[in-house]
Coordinates of C-alpha atoms and ligand atoms in Angstrom, one line a residue:
M1 CA 118.7 53.3 97.0
S2 CA 116.2 54.6 94.5
M3 CA 116.4 58.3 93.5
Q4 CA 114.7 61.0 95.6
V5 CA 114.6 64.5 94.3
Y6 CA 113.1 67.2 96.4
L7 CA 112.0 70.0 94.2
D8 CA 109.8 72.0 96.5
Y9 CA 112.3 74.5 98.0
A10 CA 109.8 77.3 97.6
A11 CA 107.6 75.5 100.1
T12 CA 110.4 75.1 102.6
T13 CA 114.1 74.3 102.8
F14 CA 116.0 72.1 105.1
T15 CA 117.8 73.9 107.9
A16 CA 121.5 74.1 107.0
P17 CA 123.8 72.1 109.4
E18 CA 125.8 75.2 110.2
V19 CA 122.6 76.9 111.2
V20 CA 121.6 74.1 113.5
T21 CA 125.0 74.2 115.1
A22 CA 124.6 77.9 115.7
M23 CA 121.2 77.4 117.3
T24 CA 121.9 74.4 119.5
P25 CA 123.4 76.1 122.6
F26 CA 120.4 78.3 122.9
F27 CA 118.1 75.4 123.5
T28 CA 120.3 73.9 126.2
E29 CA 123.1 75.7 128.1
S30 CA 122.1 79.2 127.2
F31 CA 118.4 79.1 127.9
G32 CA 118.0 82.3 129.9
N33 CA 115.3 84.8 129.2
P34 CA 116.9 87.7 127.3
S35 CA 114.8 90.2 129.3
S36 CA 116.4 89.0 132.6
I37 CA 119.1 91.4 133.7
Y38 CA 121.6 88.9 135.2
S39 CA 124.8 88.1 133.3
F40 CA 123.5 84.6 132.5
S41 CA 121.2 86.1 129.9
E42 CA 123.9 88.4 128.4
R43 CA 124.9 85.8 125.8
N44 CA 121.3 85.6 124.6
R45 CA 120.9 89.4 124.4
K46 CA 124.1 89.6 122.4
A47 CA 123.0 86.7 120.1
I48 CA 119.7 88.5 119.3
A49 CA 121.6 91.7 118.6
K50 CA 124.0 89.9 116.3
A51 CA 121.1 88.3 114.4
R52 CA 119.4 91.7 114.0
Q53 CA 122.6 93.0 112.4
Q54 CA 123.0 90.0 110.2
V55 CA 119.5 90.5 108.8
A56 CA 120.0 94.3 108.4
D57 CA 123.3 93.8 106.6
V58 CA 121.8 91.6 103.9
I59 CA 118.9 94.0 103.0
G60 CA 120.8 97.3 103.4
A61 CA 118.9 98.3 106.6
S62 CA 120.2 99.2 110.0
A63 CA 119.7 96.8 113.0
D64 CA 117.2 98.9 114.8
E65 CA 114.9 98.7 111.7
I66 CA 114.6 94.9 112.1
F67 CA 111.7 93.3 114.1
F68 CA 111.6 89.6 114.6
T69 CA 108.3 87.8 114.0
S70 CA 107.0 84.2 113.9
G71 CA 107.5 84.1 110.1
G72 CA 106.4 85.7 106.8
T73 CA 102.7 85.5 107.5
E74 CA 103.0 87.5 110.7
A75 CA 105.3 90.0 109.1
D76 CA 102.7 90.5 106.3
N77 CA 99.8 90.8 108.8
W78 CA 101.7 93.3 110.8
A79 CA 102.7 95.5 107.8
L80 CA 99.2 95.7 106.4
K81 CA 97.1 95.9 109.6
G82 CA 99.7 98.1 111.3
A83 CA 99.8 100.6 108.4
A84 CA 96.0 100.5 108.0
W85 CA 95.3 101.1 111.7
R86 CA 97.8 103.9 112.1
G87 CA 97.0 105.5 108.7
R88 CA 93.3 105.5 109.0
S89 CA 93.0 109.1 109.9
K90 CA 94.8 110.0 106.6
G91 CA 92.9 107.6 104.4
N92 CA 91.4 104.2 104.0
H93 CA 92.7 103.1 100.6
I94 CA 95.2 100.2 100.1
I95 CA 96.6 99.0 96.8
T96 CA 97.8 95.4 96.3
T97 CA 97.8 92.8 93.6
K98 CA 95.8 89.7 92.7
I99 CA 98.8 87.5 92.9
E100 CA 99.9 88.1 96.4
H101 CA 100.4 85.2 98.9
H102 CA 97.4 84.5 101.0
A103 CA 99.2 86.1 103.9
V104 CA 98.7 89.5 102.2
L105 CA 95.6 88.7 100.2
H106 CA 93.5 87.4 103.1
T107 CA 94.8 90.2 105.4
A108 CA 93.7 92.8 102.7
Q109 CA 90.3 91.1 102.5
F110 CA 90.0 91.3 106.2
L111 CA 90.7 95.0 106.1
Q112 CA 88.2 95.4 103.3
E113 CA 85.6 93.8 105.5
N114 CA 86.5 96.3 108.2
G115 CA 86.0 99.6 106.3
F116 CA 89.1 99.8 104.1
D117 CA 88.9 100.2 100.4
V118 CA 91.3 97.8 98.7
T119 CA 92.3 97.7 95.0
F120 CA 93.5 94.3 93.8
L121 CA 95.6 95.1 90.7
D122 CA 95.7 92.8 87.7
V123 CA 99.0 91.6 86.4
D124 CA 100.1 90.8 82.8
A125 CA 100.3 87.3 81.3
E126 CA 103.8 86.7 82.9
G127 CA 102.7 87.9 86.3
R128 CA 104.1 91.4 86.2
V129 CA 102.5 94.5 87.8
N130 CA 102.4 97.6 85.7
L131 CA 103.5 100.8 87.4
D132 CA 101.0 102.8 85.4
D133 CA 98.2 100.7 86.9
I134 CA 99.4 101.6 90.4
R135 CA 99.6 105.3 89.3
K136 CA 96.1 105.2 88.1
A137 CA 94.8 103.4 91.2
V138 CA 96.2 106.0 93.6
T139 CA 93.7 108.4 95.2
E140 CA 94.2 111.0 97.9
K141 CA 93.1 108.4 100.4
T142 CA 95.8 105.8 99.5
I143 CA 97.9 105.0 102.5
L144 CA 99.7 101.8 101.5
V145 CA 100.9 99.9 98.4
S146 CA 101.8 96.3 99.0
V147 CA 103.4 94.4 96.1
M148 CA 105.4 91.2 96.5
F149 CA 109.0 91.1 95.5
A150 CA 108.8 87.8 93.7
N151 CA 105.9 85.4 93.3
N152 CA 106.0 82.1 95.2
E153 CA 104.2 80.2 92.5
I154 CA 105.5 81.4 89.2
G155 CA 108.7 83.2 90.4
T156 CA 108.1 86.5 88.6
I157 CA 110.1 89.4 90.0
Q158 CA 108.3 92.7 90.2
P159 CA 109.7 96.1 89.3
V160 CA 110.1 96.9 93.0
A161 CA 112.6 99.8 92.7
E162 CA 110.2 101.6 90.3
I163 CA 107.2 101.1 92.6
G164 CA 109.3 102.2 95.6
A165 CA 110.4 105.4 93.9
F166 CA 106.9 106.2 92.9
C167 CA 105.4 105.6 96.4
R168 CA 108.2 107.6 98.0
E169 CA 107.5 110.5 95.7
K170 CA 103.8 110.4 96.6
G171 CA 104.3 109.9 100.3
I172 CA 102.6 106.5 100.3
L173 CA 103.9 103.6 102.4
F174 CA 105.4 100.8 100.3
H175 CA 105.5 97.2 101.7
T176 CA 106.9 94.3 99.9
D177 CA 106.5 90.6 100.8
A178 CA 110.1 89.4 100.0
V179 CA 109.7 86.0 101.6
Q180 CA 110.7 84.2 98.3
A181 CA 113.4 86.7 97.3
V182 CA 115.5 87.4 100.4
A183 CA 119.0 85.7 100.2
H184 CA 118.1 84.5 96.6
V185 CA 118.3 87.9 94.8
P186 CA 120.0 91.1 95.8
I187 CA 117.9 93.5 97.8
D188 CA 118.6 97.0 99.1
V189 CA 115.7 98.5 101.0
K190 CA 117.2 102.0 100.9
A191 CA 118.1 102.1 97.2
M192 CA 114.7 100.5 96.4
N193 CA 112.7 102.9 98.6
I194 CA 111.1 100.1 100.5
D195 CA 109.3 101.1 103.8
M196 CA 108.5 97.6 105.0
L197 CA 109.7 94.2 103.9
S198 CA 108.7 90.7 105.1
L199 CA 111.1 87.8 105.2
S200 CA 111.0 84.2 106.6
A201 CA 113.9 82.0 107.7
H202 CA 112.7 78.7 106.3
K203 CA 112.9 79.9 102.8
F204 CA 116.7 80.3 103.0
Y205 CA 117.9 77.3 105.0
G206 CA 116.9 78.6 108.4
P207 CA 114.4 77.2 110.9
K208 CA 110.6 77.3 110.5
G209 CA 108.5 79.6 112.6
V210 CA 110.8 82.7 112.6
G211 CA 110.9 85.7 110.3
A212 CA 111.2 89.5 110.4
L213 CA 109.6 92.7 109.3
Y214 CA 111.9 95.5 108.3
I215 CA 110.3 98.8 109.2
R216 CA 112.1 101.9 107.9
K217 CA 113.0 104.4 110.6
G218 CA 110.2 106.9 110.9
T219 CA 107.5 104.7 109.3
R220 CA 104.4 105.0 111.4
I221 CA 102.6 101.7 111.8
E222 CA 100.8 100.3 114.8
N223 CA 102.5 97.9 117.2
F224 CA 101.5 94.3 116.6
M225 CA 101.5 92.3 119.8
H226 CA 100.7 94.0 123.0
G227 CA 102.3 92.7 126.2
G228 CA 105.9 93.0 127.4
G229 CA 108.6 95.3 126.2
Q230 CA 110.3 92.9 123.7
E231 CA 111.1 94.3 120.2
K232 CA 110.9 97.8 121.6
G233 CA 107.4 97.0 122.8
R234 CA 106.2 96.7 119.3
R235 CA 105.9 92.9 119.2
A236 CA 105.7 91.5 122.6
T237 CA 106.4 87.9 123.7
T238 CA 109.6 86.2 125.0
E239 CA 112.0 86.1 122.1
N240 CA 112.5 82.8 120.2
V241 CA 116.2 82.9 120.8
P242 CA 117.3 79.7 119.0
G243 CA 115.0 80.7 116.0
I244 CA 116.3 84.2 115.9
V245 CA 119.9 83.0 116.0
G246 CA 119.1 80.5 113.2
L247 CA 117.5 83.2 111.1
G248 CA 120.7 85.4 111.5
A249 CA 123.0 82.5 110.7
A250 CA 120.9 81.4 107.7
I251 CA 120.6 84.8 106.1
E252 CA 124.3 85.4 106.4
L253 CA 125.2 81.9 105.1
T254 CA 122.7 81.9 102.1
S255 CA 123.3 85.4 101.0
G256 CA 127.0 85.0 101.3
R257 CA 127.0 82.2 98.7
M258 CA 124.2 83.8 96.6
S259 CA 126.6 85.1 93.9
E260 CA 127.8 81.6 93.3
S261 CA 124.7 79.5 94.0
S262 CA 122.0 81.6 92.3
P263 CA 123.6 81.4 88.8
R264 CA 124.4 77.7 89.3
I265 CA 120.8 77.0 90.4
G266 CA 119.5 79.2 87.5
K267 CA 121.4 77.2 85.0
L268 CA 119.9 73.9 86.3
R269 CA 116.5 75.6 86.3
D270 CA 117.0 76.6 82.6
M271 CA 118.1 73.0 81.8
L272 CA 114.9 71.7 83.4
I273 CA 112.7 74.2 81.5
E274 CA 114.3 73.6 78.2
G275 CA 114.2 69.8 78.7
V276 CA 110.5 69.9 79.6
M277 CA 109.5 72.2 76.8
E278 CA 111.4 70.0 74.3
S279 CA 110.2 66.6 75.5
I280 CA 106.6 67.3 76.4
P281 CA 104.2 68.4 73.6
H282 CA 101.8 71.2 74.4
A283 CA 103.6 72.1 77.6
K284 CA 103.3 75.7 78.8
L285 CA 105.8 77.6 80.9
N286 CA 104.1 79.9 83.4
G287 CA 105.8 83.1 84.5
A288 CA 108.5 85.4 83.2
P289 CA 111.7 84.7 81.2
S290 CA 114.9 83.9 83.1
G291 CA 116.1 87.4 83.9
E292 CA 112.9 88.4 85.6
R293 CA 112.3 85.2 87.4
L294 CA 113.6 83.7 90.7
P295 CA 116.6 81.5 89.8
N296 CA 115.1 78.5 91.4
N297 CA 111.5 78.6 90.0
A298 CA 110.0 76.5 87.2
N299 CA 106.2 76.4 86.7
F300 CA 104.5 74.5 83.9
S301 CA 101.0 73.6 82.8
F302 CA 100.2 70.4 81.0
I303 CA 96.9 70.5 79.3
G304 CA 94.8 67.4 79.8
I305 CA 96.2 66.5 83.2
E306 CA 95.2 67.0 86.8
G307 CA 98.1 68.5 88.8
E308 CA 97.2 66.3 91.8
T309 CA 97.5 63.1 89.9
L310 CA 100.8 64.2 88.4
L311 CA 102.1 64.9 91.9
L312 CA 101.2 61.4 93.1
D313 CA 102.9 59.8 90.1
L314 CA 106.0 61.9 90.6
D315 CA 105.9 61.0 94.3
S316 CA 105.9 57.3 93.4
A317 CA 109.0 58.1 91.3
G318 CA 110.7 59.9 94.3
I319 CA 110.2 63.4 92.9
Y320 CA 108.6 65.9 95.2
G321 CA 107.0 69.0 93.6
S322 CA 103.8 71.0 94.0
T323 CA 100.8 72.3 92.3
G324 CA 99.9 75.8 93.3
S325 CA 101.4 76.7 96.6
A326 CA 101.9 74.3 99.5
C327 CA 99.7 76.4 101.7
S328 CA 96.7 76.0 99.4
S329 CA 97.2 72.4 98.4
G330 CA 94.2 70.4 99.6
S331 CA 92.0 73.0 98.0
L332 CA 90.3 72.1 94.8
D333 CA 90.1 75.7 93.6
P334 CA 92.6 76.6 90.9
S335 CA 95.5 78.8 91.9
H336 CA 94.5 82.4 92.1
V337 CA 97.9 83.3 90.7
L338 CA 97.5 81.1 87.6
M339 CA 94.0 82.5 87.1
A340 CA 95.3 86.1 87.4
I341 CA 97.8 85.5 84.6
G342 CA 94.9 84.4 82.4
L343 CA 95.1 80.6 82.4
S344 CA 92.0 78.6 81.7
H345 CA 90.7 76.4 84.6
E346 CA 92.1 73.3 82.7
L347 CA 95.6 74.7 82.4
A348 CA 95.6 76.0 86.0
H349 CA 94.6 72.6 87.2
G350 CA 97.3 70.9 85.2
S351 CA 100.1 73.0 86.8
L352 CA 103.3 71.7 88.2
R353 CA 105.8 73.9 90.3
L354 CA 109.3 72.6 90.6
T355 CA 111.6 74.7 92.8
L356 CA 115.3 74.0 93.1
G357 CA 117.7 74.5 95.9
E358 CA 121.3 74.1 97.1
E359 CA 121.5 70.3 96.9
I360 CA 120.1 69.9 93.4
T361 CA 122.5 68.4 90.8
E362 CA 122.5 67.9 87.1
E363 CA 121.9 64.3 87.7
D364 CA 118.7 65.1 89.6
I365 CA 117.5 67.2 86.7
Q366 CA 118.3 64.5 84.2
Y367 CA 116.3 62.1 86.4
V368 CA 113.3 64.4 86.3
L369 CA 113.7 64.8 82.5
S370 CA 113.8 61.0 82.1
T371 CA 110.7 60.5 84.3
L372 CA 108.3 63.4 83.8
P373 CA 107.5 63.0 80.0
G374 CA 106.5 59.4 80.4
I375 CA 104.2 60.2 83.3
V376 CA 102.5 63.0 81.4
K377 CA 102.1 60.9 78.3
H378 CA 100.6 58.0 80.3
R379 CA 98.2 60.3 82.2
R380 CA 97.1 62.0 79.0
E381 CA 96.4 58.6 77.3
M382 CA 93.8 58.0 80.0
S383 CA 92.4 61.5 80.0
P384 CA 89.1 62.5 78.4
L385 CA 90.2 66.2 78.8
W386 CA 93.3 65.5 76.6
E387 CA 91.2 63.6 74.0
D388 CA 88.8 66.6 73.8
Y389 CA 91.7 69.0 73.5
M390 CA 93.3 67.0 70.7
K391 CA 90.0 66.8 68.9
K392 CA 89.7 70.6 69.2
I393 CA 93.1 71.1 67.8
E394 CA 92.6 68.6 64.9
G395 CA 89.2 70.1 64.2
G396 CA 90.8 73.5 64.0
R397 CA 93.3 72.5 61.3
Ligands
PLP401 N1 104.7 85.1 101.5 C1 105.2 84.4 100.6 C2 105.5 84.9 99.2 C3 105.4 83.0 100.8 O1 105.8 82.2 99.8 C4 105.1 82.5 102.1 C5 105.2 81.0 102.3 O2 105.2 80.2 101.5 C6 104.6 83.3 103.1 C7 104.5 84.7 102.8 C8 104.4 82.8 104.4 O3 105.6 82.6 105.2 P1 105.6 81.8 106.5 O4 105.4 80.3 106.1 O5 106.9 82.0 107.1 O6 104.5 82.2 107.4

């Protein structure tokens, strides 16, 4: 069989077989509604309680601070809209960054259209937010700071603990979208002074369509879905029991092997980065150096090439990557993250994100390194953009 290498784990992961096994009984024999008081539903209630504890344990929270959602997008929406709605008598100013996932960015824009004043902070060339910029942006009306834990496109990890300490001191709520970070890097919501944190199961070998919002005890935000009494009446709807069980099983499984798997994946990622930078002329690595970057993320720009055509060529070779984030592929606009770190349109359009996961081997990386340079070379030979670029360089000599 020809090689197939999936390198889009930041878009989504497979569901681990152990996780599927844990979920299965809750589709079939244990299907009772957890809100029903008969003993038949007892197993479901207990399973939800166990999952809540599993999530809490991994991020240093207590179980009653975990609220299940339909995924990262919903958790982000709840955090921002909930904090804005509840905090509006105190102030209407929100601080976030230009490199957030659209789940935060578009929610912040919605709030802006509805009377809130939002500051979208710049980041540096490696995608890092500067605490001083947050400090300067704060006014007496600031009610919320939302800064992602790690970026989904370029993998840069933010100085979350510093931001948390600052916000706590100022009495401003601090939310972090940790969808790409949970179970991949250590997180302690208490030590990092995080008031709200979003996570999503399908980024760590759990099922799609389930996530959670951590809400620190005492944090005043509005309830999200009105209806029944589920999730303490804060997020109504009959619980997605198999999904919640899957989330719990996946977070325990993935974080349990993190100390072994993250360094292993990080080494393969570094091998990929070094190989690409050595074998492809004029390649650019986007994002921060290894220590401040998610262990599974590599993001490059190849001047003279369209990311979309690169993806198609890679697809033909059995390699699956992405350009920008999966959610925005199909759009012709360059990635807002790559623009925010100062890339030209040409470089942003020529970007390739490769994200590694549990099943990636050295052989897979070797295969990519033996395939990608030829594809880039071939595409550049046909590219007027590349020709112009070379002329510019040669003219500048
Ligand atoms: N936030 C970040 C940083 C993400 O990477 C994603 C998904 O790619 C989301 C939020 C949305 O998560 P979900 O797909 O669970 O709604």
